[in-house]
mmCIF file of C-alpha atoms in Angstrom:
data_model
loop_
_atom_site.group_PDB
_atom_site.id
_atom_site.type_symbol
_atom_site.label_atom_id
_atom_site.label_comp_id
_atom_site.label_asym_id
_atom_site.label_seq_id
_atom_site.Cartn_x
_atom_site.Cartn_y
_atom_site.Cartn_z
ATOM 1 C CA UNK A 200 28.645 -17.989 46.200
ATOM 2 C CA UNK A 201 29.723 -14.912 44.998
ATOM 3 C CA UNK A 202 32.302 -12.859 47.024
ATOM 4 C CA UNK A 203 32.895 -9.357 47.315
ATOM 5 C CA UNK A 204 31.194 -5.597 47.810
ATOM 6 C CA UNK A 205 28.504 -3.742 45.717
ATOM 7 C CA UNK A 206 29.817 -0.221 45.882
ATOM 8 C CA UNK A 207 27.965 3.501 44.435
ATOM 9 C CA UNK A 208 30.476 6.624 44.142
ATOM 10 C CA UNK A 209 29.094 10.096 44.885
ATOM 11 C CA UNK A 210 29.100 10.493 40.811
ATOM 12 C CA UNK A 211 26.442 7.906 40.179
ATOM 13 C CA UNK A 212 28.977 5.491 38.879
ATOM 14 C CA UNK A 213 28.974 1.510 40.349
ATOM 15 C CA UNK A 214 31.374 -1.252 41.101
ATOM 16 C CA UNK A 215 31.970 -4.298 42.294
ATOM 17 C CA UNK A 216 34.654 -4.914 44.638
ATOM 18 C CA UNK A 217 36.316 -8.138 44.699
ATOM 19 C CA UNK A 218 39.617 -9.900 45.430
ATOM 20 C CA UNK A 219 41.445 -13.347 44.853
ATOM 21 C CA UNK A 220 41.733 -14.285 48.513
ATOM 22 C CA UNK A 221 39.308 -13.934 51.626
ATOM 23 C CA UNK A 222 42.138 -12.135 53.930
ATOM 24 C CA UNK A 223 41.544 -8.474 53.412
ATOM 25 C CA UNK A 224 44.796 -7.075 51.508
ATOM 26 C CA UNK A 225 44.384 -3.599 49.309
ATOM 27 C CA UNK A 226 46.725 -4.587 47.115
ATOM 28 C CA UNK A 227 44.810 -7.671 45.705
ATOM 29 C CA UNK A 228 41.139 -5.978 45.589
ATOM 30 C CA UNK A 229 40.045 -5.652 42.015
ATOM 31 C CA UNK A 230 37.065 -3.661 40.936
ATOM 32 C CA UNK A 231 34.366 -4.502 38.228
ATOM 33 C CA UNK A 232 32.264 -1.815 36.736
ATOM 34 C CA UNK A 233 28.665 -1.629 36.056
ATOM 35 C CA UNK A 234 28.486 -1.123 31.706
ATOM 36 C CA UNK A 235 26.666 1.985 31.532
ATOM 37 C CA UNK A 236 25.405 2.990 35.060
ATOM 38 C CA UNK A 237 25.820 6.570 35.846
ATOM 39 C CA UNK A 238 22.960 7.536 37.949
ATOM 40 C CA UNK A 239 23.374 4.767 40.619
ATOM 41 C CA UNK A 240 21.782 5.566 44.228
ATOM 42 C CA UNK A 241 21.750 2.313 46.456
ATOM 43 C CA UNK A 242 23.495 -1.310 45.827
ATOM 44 C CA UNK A 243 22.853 -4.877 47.343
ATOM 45 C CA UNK A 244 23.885 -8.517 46.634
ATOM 46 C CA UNK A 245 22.808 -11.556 46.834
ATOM 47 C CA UNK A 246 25.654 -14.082 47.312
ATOM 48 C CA UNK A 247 23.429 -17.242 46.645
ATOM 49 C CA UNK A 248 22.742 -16.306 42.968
ATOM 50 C CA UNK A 249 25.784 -14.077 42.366
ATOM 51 C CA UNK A 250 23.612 -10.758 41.457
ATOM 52 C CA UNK A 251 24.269 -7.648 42.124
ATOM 53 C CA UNK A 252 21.342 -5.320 42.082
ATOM 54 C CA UNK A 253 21.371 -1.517 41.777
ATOM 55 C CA UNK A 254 19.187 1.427 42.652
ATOM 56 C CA UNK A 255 18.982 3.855 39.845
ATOM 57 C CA UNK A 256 17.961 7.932 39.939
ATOM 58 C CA UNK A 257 15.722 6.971 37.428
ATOM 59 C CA UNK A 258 12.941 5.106 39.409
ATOM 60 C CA UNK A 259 14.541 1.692 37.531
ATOM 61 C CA UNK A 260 16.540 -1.367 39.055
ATOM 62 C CA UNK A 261 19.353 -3.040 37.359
ATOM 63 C CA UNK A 262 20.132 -6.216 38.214
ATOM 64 C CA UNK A 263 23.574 -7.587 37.500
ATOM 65 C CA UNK A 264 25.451 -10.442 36.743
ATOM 66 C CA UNK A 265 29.024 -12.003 36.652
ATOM 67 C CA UNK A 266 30.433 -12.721 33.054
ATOM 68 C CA UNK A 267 32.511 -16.144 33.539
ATOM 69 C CA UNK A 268 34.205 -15.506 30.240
ATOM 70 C CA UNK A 269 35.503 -11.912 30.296
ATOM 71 C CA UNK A 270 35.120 -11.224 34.409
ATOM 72 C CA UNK A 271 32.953 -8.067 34.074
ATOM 73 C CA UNK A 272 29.462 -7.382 34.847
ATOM 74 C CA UNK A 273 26.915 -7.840 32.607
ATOM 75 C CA UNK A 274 23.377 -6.546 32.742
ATOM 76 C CA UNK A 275 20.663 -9.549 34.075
ATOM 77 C CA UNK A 276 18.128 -7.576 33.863
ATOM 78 C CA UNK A 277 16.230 -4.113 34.607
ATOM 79 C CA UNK A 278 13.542 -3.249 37.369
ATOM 80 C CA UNK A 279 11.091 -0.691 36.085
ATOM 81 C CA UNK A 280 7.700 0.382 37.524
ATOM 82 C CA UNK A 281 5.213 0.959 34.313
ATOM 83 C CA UNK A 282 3.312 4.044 34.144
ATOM 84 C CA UNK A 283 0.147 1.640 34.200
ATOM 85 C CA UNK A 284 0.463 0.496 37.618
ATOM 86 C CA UNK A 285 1.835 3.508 39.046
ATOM 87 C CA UNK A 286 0.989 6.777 37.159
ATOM 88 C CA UNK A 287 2.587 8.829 39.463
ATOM 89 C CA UNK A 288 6.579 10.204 40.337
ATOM 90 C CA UNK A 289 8.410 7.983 43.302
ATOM 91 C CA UNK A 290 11.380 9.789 42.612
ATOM 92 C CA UNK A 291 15.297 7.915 42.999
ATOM 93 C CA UNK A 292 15.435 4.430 43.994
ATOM 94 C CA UNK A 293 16.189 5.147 48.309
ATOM 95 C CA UNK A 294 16.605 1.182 49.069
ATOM 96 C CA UNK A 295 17.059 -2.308 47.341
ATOM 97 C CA UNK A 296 17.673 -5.143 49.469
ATOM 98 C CA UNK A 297 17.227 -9.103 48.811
ATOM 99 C CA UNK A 298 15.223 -11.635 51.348
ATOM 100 C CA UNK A 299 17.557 -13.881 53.276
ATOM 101 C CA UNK A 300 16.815 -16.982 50.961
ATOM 102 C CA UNK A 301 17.606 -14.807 48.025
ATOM 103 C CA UNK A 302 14.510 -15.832 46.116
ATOM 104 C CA UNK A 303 12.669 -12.219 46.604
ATOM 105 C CA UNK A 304 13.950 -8.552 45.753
ATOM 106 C CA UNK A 305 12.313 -5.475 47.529
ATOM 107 C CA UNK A 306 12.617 -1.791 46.382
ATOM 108 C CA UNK A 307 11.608 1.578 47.847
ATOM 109 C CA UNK A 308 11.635 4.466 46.463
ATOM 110 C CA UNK A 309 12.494 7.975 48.220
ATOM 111 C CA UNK A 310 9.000 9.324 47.639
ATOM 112 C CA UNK A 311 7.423 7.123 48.878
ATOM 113 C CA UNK A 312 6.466 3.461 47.906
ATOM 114 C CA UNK A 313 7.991 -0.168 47.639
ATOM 115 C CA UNK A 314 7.584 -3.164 45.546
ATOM 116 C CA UNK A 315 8.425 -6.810 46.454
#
């Protein structure tokens, strides 16, 4: 299981906010940053698989992982609609959430739309 917060600052920029012991102490909470994520809108993770999933202003999904060796996150994978199934704008990523199990990802975006 994975431990900690997925957290988006009012500049776009993501983290991941963890810490060495399950007592809540500010001291000992250590962020990770997402490589290369400026334009983050909405965050979720799923413990089972330890992912962490963001919502991008782009209309895209990254999807997140924990680097055993160095500690930092390192990109999974990415979430993007194609132009072929959806020719249209759905604007910023408004929601990303993952089913209880952990097995299924949705995503809405804030014009309207969701995938599963």
């Amino acid at each position: 299981l994975i431990g900690g917060f997925a957290v988006v600052f009012n500049d776009g920029r993501a983290a991941f906010l963890t810490a060495a012991s399950l007592k809540f102490d500010p001291n000992q909470v250590q962020g990770i940053w997402a490589p290369n994520m400026d334009d983050a809108t909405c965050a979720t993770v799923n413990h089972k698989y330890r992912l962490i999933t963001y919502g991008r202003k782009s209309s895209q999904g990254a999807v997140y992982c924990i680097d055993e060796s160095s500690g930092g996150l390192e990109l999974s994978h990415q979430l993007t609609l194609s132009s072929q199934v959806y020719p249209g704008e759905v604007g910023p990523v408004g929601c990303v959430r993952w089913t209880p199990d952990g097995c299924a990802l949705a995503l809405a975006w804030s014009h309207g739309g969701f995938s599963v």
